[in-house]
């Protein structure tokens, strides 16, 4: 059984409440419950933090023992060299995910410090972006 983890960055704990015109009305907890039920043959976990160092610590913790990491670093995608460096350093493949199409938003969101070292990038499909990332580990 594959072991995957979804790691979410700042403000993603507010899904369902925050900018629903961009991120939708569903909370991540409700979405995650649906995904766990849809993929019973996967050990699926999730972690969220608003703190950059905690995200780096978690990536280091799971980066040598899991089959895959789905990372939505949120705003840190565009600012954190540290998160980009840890994605490069670990062995577990990382798929970068974004709920919105970051290229249709502000210019600063077009830069990612994660993408150069990610296995792939999925963005713009709402919460379904996470499911597409899960499916990418079963090719």
XYZ file of N, CA and C in Angstrom:
417
model
N 0.847 -1.178 0.000
C 0.000 0.000 0.000
C 0.892 1.240 0.000
N 0.618 2.142 -0.930
C 1.397 3.377 -1.011
C 1.042 4.309 0.143
N 2.066 5.026 0.594
C 1.901 5.982 1.684
C 2.185 7.374 1.139
N 1.137 8.199 1.096
C 1.243 9.559 0.582
C 0.842 10.552 1.665
N 1.402 11.740 1.583
C 1.011 12.814 2.494
C 0.768 14.081 1.698
N -0.280 14.785 2.077
C -0.569 16.110 1.541
C -0.084 17.103 2.585
N 0.782 18.010 2.159
C 1.298 19.050 3.047
C 0.816 20.396 2.521
N 0.076 21.100 3.356
C -0.495 22.391 2.989
C 0.145 23.515 3.787
N 0.369 24.621 3.106
C 0.975 25.787 3.718
C -0.026 26.790 4.250
N 0.411 28.041 4.386
C -0.356 29.053 5.094
C -1.722 29.341 4.493
N -2.651 29.505 5.402
C -4.034 29.912 5.139
C -4.901 28.838 4.495
N -4.327 27.692 4.176
C -5.153 26.635 3.591
C -6.055 25.977 4.630
N -5.804 26.258 5.901
C -6.727 25.838 6.950
C -8.030 26.640 6.889
N -8.055 27.695 6.093
C -9.252 28.529 5.954
C -10.085 28.178 4.719
N -9.729 27.089 4.038
C -10.520 26.697 2.860
C -11.986 26.524 3.250
N -12.856 26.987 2.382
C -14.290 26.954 2.645
C -14.791 28.258 3.231
N -13.874 29.063 3.774
C -14.222 30.357 4.363
C -13.527 31.510 3.633
N -12.330 31.237 3.139
C -11.458 32.267 2.572
C -11.654 32.380 1.066
N -11.898 33.559 0.579
C -11.987 33.830 -0.854
C -12.654 32.677 -1.606
N -13.886 32.429 -1.264
C -14.596 31.283 -1.841
C -14.746 31.392 -3.355
N -14.669 32.598 -3.891
C -14.722 32.761 -5.349
C -13.489 32.153 -6.020
N -12.388 32.027 -5.289
C -11.166 31.411 -5.823
C -11.034 29.967 -5.349
N -11.290 29.736 -4.053
C -10.964 28.452 -3.438
C -12.167 27.548 -3.174
N -13.381 28.043 -3.395
C -14.573 27.219 -3.217
C -15.086 27.229 -1.782
N -16.171 26.492 -1.563
C -16.877 26.487 -0.282
C -16.566 25.287 0.595
N -15.811 24.337 0.089
C -15.553 23.096 0.817
C -14.309 23.247 1.691
N -14.418 22.823 2.934
C -13.243 22.848 3.809
C -12.289 21.734 3.393
N -11.011 21.893 3.729
C -10.056 20.849 3.382
C -10.361 19.562 4.138
N -10.811 19.681 5.376
C -11.149 18.498 6.175
C -12.244 17.682 5.486
N -13.289 18.347 5.021
C -14.372 17.642 4.320
C -13.866 17.026 3.017
N -13.072 17.770 2.278
C -12.496 17.244 1.040
C -11.619 16.033 1.329
N -10.774 16.127 2.342
C -9.852 15.044 2.674
C -10.609 13.771 3.047
N -11.678 13.894 3.809
C -12.499 12.721 4.165
C -13.022 12.033 2.908
N -13.472 12.800 1.952
C -13.968 12.231 0.684
C -12.861 11.483 -0.058
N -11.675 12.086 -0.098
C -10.557 11.478 -0.822
C -10.115 10.184 -0.141
N -10.053 10.187 1.171
C -9.671 8.975 1.905
C -10.648 7.846 1.597
N -11.935 8.161 1.553
C -12.941 7.148 1.230
C -12.844 6.689 -0.223
N -12.462 7.585 -1.109
C -12.363 7.250 -2.534
C -11.152 6.369 -2.837
N -10.083 6.503 -2.036
C -8.845 5.761 -2.269
C -8.492 4.904 -1.043
N -9.282 3.857 -0.784
C -9.049 3.055 0.421
C -7.759 2.237 0.381
N -7.153 2.085 -0.776
C -5.932 1.290 -0.899
C -4.663 2.132 -0.763
N -4.818 3.372 -0.305
C -3.691 4.271 -0.092
C -3.697 4.688 1.373
N -2.529 4.689 1.982
C -2.402 5.328 3.289
C -2.179 6.801 3.006
N -3.170 7.602 3.349
C -3.153 9.017 3.009
C -3.241 9.840 4.286
N -2.298 10.746 4.431
C -2.268 11.644 5.585
C -2.245 13.079 5.090
N -2.514 14.005 6.010
C -2.333 15.414 5.647
C -1.787 16.190 6.833
N -1.109 17.267 6.498
C -0.488 18.144 7.483
C -0.614 19.562 6.972
N -0.884 20.497 7.866
C -0.991 21.904 7.492
C -0.289 22.749 8.539
N 0.432 23.760 8.082
C 1.033 24.731 8.986
C 1.103 26.085 8.299
N 0.986 27.109 9.109
C 1.162 28.472 8.635
C 2.602 28.944 8.811
N 3.460 28.059 9.320
C 4.819 28.434 9.676
C 5.818 27.741 8.748
N 6.630 28.526 8.088
C 7.573 28.018 7.086
C 8.499 26.940 7.654
N 9.096 27.175 8.796
C 10.024 26.214 9.387
C 9.366 24.888 9.722
N 8.104 24.927 10.145
C 7.379 23.679 10.430
C 7.145 22.878 9.156
N 6.887 23.561 8.053
C 6.724 22.871 6.771
C 8.036 22.212 6.350
N 9.140 22.920 6.531
C 10.452 22.364 6.206
C 10.736 21.145 7.086
N 10.460 21.263 8.386
C 10.662 20.128 9.302
C 9.847 18.915 8.873
N 8.599 19.135 8.487
C 7.734 18.020 8.081
C 8.256 17.377 6.805
N 8.676 18.183 5.841
C 9.228 17.642 4.602
C 10.476 16.813 4.879
N 11.330 17.271 5.788
C 12.503 16.481 6.159
C 12.102 15.182 6.844
N 11.086 15.244 7.689
C 10.621 14.062 8.429
C 10.110 12.963 7.501
N 9.336 13.328 6.494
C 8.691 12.329 5.627
C 9.442 12.114 4.316
N 10.450 12.909 4.064
C 11.113 12.937 2.767
C 11.996 11.766 2.419
N 12.087 10.799 3.313
C 12.906 9.617 3.044
C 12.135 8.323 3.292
N 10.870 8.429 3.696
C 10.137 7.224 4.076
C 8.768 7.075 3.426
N 8.262 8.116 2.804
C 6.947 8.042 2.157
C 7.133 7.762 0.663
N 6.047 7.317 0.029
C 6.090 7.058 -1.413
C 5.860 8.324 -2.229
N 5.233 9.310 -1.624
C 4.979 10.548 -2.344
C 4.506 11.647 -1.430
N 4.819 12.872 -1.833
C 4.395 14.070 -1.121
C 3.651 14.962 -2.110
N 2.485 15.421 -1.694
C 1.719 16.399 -2.456
C 1.824 17.694 -1.669
N 2.463 18.679 -2.263
C 2.795 19.907 -1.540
C 2.103 21.115 -2.145
N 1.271 21.753 -1.336
C 0.733 23.062 -1.676
C 1.314 24.026 -0.642
N 2.432 24.622 -0.978
C 3.106 25.533 -0.054
C 2.442 26.904 -0.020
N 1.382 27.067 -0.795
C 0.615 28.314 -0.830
C 1.559 29.494 -1.094
N 1.447 30.564 -0.344
C 2.249 31.764 -0.603
C 3.747 31.509 -0.492
N 4.147 30.508 0.317
C 5.574 30.204 0.432
C 6.157 29.661 -0.874
N 5.322 29.194 -1.761
C 5.779 28.742 -3.081
C 6.609 29.827 -3.753
N 6.172 31.051 -3.589
C 6.730 32.183 -4.330
C 7.813 32.930 -3.553
N 8.053 32.523 -2.307
C 8.984 33.283 -1.469
C 10.035 32.441 -0.763
N 9.807 31.137 -0.610
C 10.658 30.338 0.277
C 11.732 29.554 -0.472
N 12.928 30.075 -0.426
C 14.068 29.333 -0.957
C 14.300 28.089 -0.099
N 14.031 28.199 1.206
C 14.202 27.069 2.127
C 13.328 25.878 1.777
N 12.088 26.119 1.421
C 11.213 25.016 1.022
C 11.675 24.448 -0.310
N 12.067 25.307 -1.218
C 12.624 24.823 -2.486
C 13.852 23.955 -2.270
N 14.716 24.368 -1.347
C 15.927 23.596 -1.057
C 15.623 22.234 -0.454
N 14.645 22.161 0.444
C 14.337 20.864 1.065
C 13.702 19.918 0.046
N 12.902 20.433 -0.865
C 12.327 19.580 -1.916
C 13.455 18.989 -2.760
N 14.487 19.768 -2.996
C 15.649 19.282 -3.751
C 16.439 18.246 -2.952
N 16.489 18.404 -1.634
C 17.328 17.562 -0.784
C 16.743 16.180 -0.482
N 15.426 16.076 -0.401
C 14.812 14.812 0.017
C 14.704 13.835 -1.150
N 14.471 12.574 -0.818
C 14.370 11.520 -1.845
C 12.942 11.267 -2.316
N 11.967 11.467 -1.454
C 10.575 11.206 -1.808
C 10.125 12.181 -2.885
N 9.503 11.688 -3.961
C 9.036 12.597 -5.012
C 7.927 13.525 -4.516
N 8.002 14.762 -4.972
C 7.045 15.805 -4.584
C 6.288 16.271 -5.822
N 4.965 16.336 -5.690
C 4.135 16.957 -6.717
C 3.623 18.268 -6.125
N 3.942 19.349 -6.803
C 3.478 20.676 -6.380
C 2.046 20.873 -6.850
N 1.196 21.350 -5.951
C -0.223 21.518 -6.253
C -0.660 22.931 -5.873
N -1.541 23.483 -6.704
C -2.215 24.742 -6.375
C -3.672 24.615 -6.791
N -4.537 25.135 -5.959
C -5.977 25.075 -6.218
C -6.337 25.995 -7.374
N -5.778 27.205 -7.356
C -6.059 28.168 -8.420
C -4.987 28.081 -9.501
N -5.275 28.681 -10.618
C -4.265 28.811 -11.678
C -3.416 30.023 -11.322
N -2.268 29.765 -10.756
C -1.421 30.861 -10.279
C -0.976 31.789 -11.414
N -0.961 31.298 -12.639
C -0.544 32.127 -13.775
C -1.631 33.092 -14.229
N -2.851 32.901 -13.740
C -3.925 33.838 -14.072
C -4.117 34.880 -12.966
N -3.218 34.841 -11.997
C -3.310 35.749 -10.858
C -2.164 36.763 -10.883
N -1.868 37.369 -9.765
C -0.853 38.413 -9.705
C 0.494 37.890 -10.203
N 1.289 38.808 -10.736
C 2.591 38.469 -11.328
C 3.507 37.727 -10.347
N 3.507 38.119 -9.072
C 4.412 37.474 -8.115
C 4.098 35.999 -7.926
N 2.879 35.573 -8.253
C 2.500 34.166 -8.114
C 2.993 33.301 -9.288
N 3.631 33.903 -10.263
C 4.132 33.155 -11.417
C 5.475 32.492 -11.126
N 6.141 32.874 -10.050
C 7.438 32.315 -9.646
C 7.227 31.198 -8.627
N 7.910 30.080 -8.815
C 7.886 28.993 -7.830
C 9.307 28.542 -7.542
N 9.635 28.479 -6.253
C 10.921 27.926 -5.837
C 10.850 26.409 -5.682
N 9.663 25.843 -5.836
C 9.454 24.400 -5.687
C 9.514 23.693 -7.044
N 8.900 24.271 -8.039
C 8.760 23.631 -9.357
C 10.037 23.043 -9.938
N 11.189 23.723 -9.852
C 12.390 23.161 -10.480
C 12.796 21.789 -9.944
N 12.372 21.454 -8.734
C 12.757 20.184 -8.140
C 11.583 19.251 -7.874
N 10.407 19.636 -8.324
C 9.218 18.802 -8.150
C 9.129 17.781 -9.283
N 8.510 16.673 -8.981
C 8.242 15.651 -10.005
C 7.296 16.203 -11.067
N 6.358 17.047 -10.626
C 5.388 17.658 -11.521
C 4.641 18.761 -10.799
N 3.862 19.519 -11.570
C 3.083 20.623 -11.033
C 1.667 20.513 -11.577
N 0.686 20.595 -10.671
C -0.722 20.565 -11.062
C -1.377 21.798 -10.462
N -2.030 22.593 -11.297
C -2.665 23.801 -10.773
C -3.900 24.159 -11.574
N -4.804 24.831 -10.880
C -5.957 25.409 -11.551
C -7.196 24.537 -11.623
N -7.193 23.372 -11.011
C -8.348 22.479 -11.076
C -9.104 22.413 -9.752
N -8.981 23.457 -8.955
C -9.646 23.471 -7.657
C -9.089 22.360 -6.776
N -9.910 21.875 -5.875
C -9.462 20.800 -4.989
C -9.154 19.517 -5.746
N -9.695 19.385 -6.952
C -9.398 18.218 -7.780
C -7.909 18.145 -8.118
N -7.199 19.262 -8.014
C -5.749 19.251 -8.241
C -5.071 18.239 -7.324
N -5.552 18.119 -6.095
C -4.984 17.142 -5.157
C -5.228 15.708 -5.642
N -6.429 15.449 -6.131
C -6.738 14.098 -6.634
C -5.889 13.755 -7.847
N -5.695 14.708 -8.722
C -4.835 14.473 -9.882
C -3.411 14.151 -9.435
N -2.961 14.830 -8.393
C -1.631 14.545 -7.861
C -1.570 13.135 -7.276
N -2.590 12.725 -6.558
C -2.641 11.353 -6.020
C -2.547 10.358 -7.165
N -3.340 10.574 -8.185
C -3.356 9.647 -9.333
C -2.005 9.596 -10.030
N -1.243 10.675 -9.977
C 0.055 10.698 -10.659
C 1.053 9.726 -10.051
N 0.812 9.288 -8.831
C 1.713 8.315 -8.196
C 1.386 6.875 -8.587
N 0.373 6.702 -9.453
C -0.026 5.363 -9.860
C 0.055 5.194 -11.374
N 1.114 5.700 -11.972
C 1.279 5.563 -13.425
C 2.109 4.362 -13.768
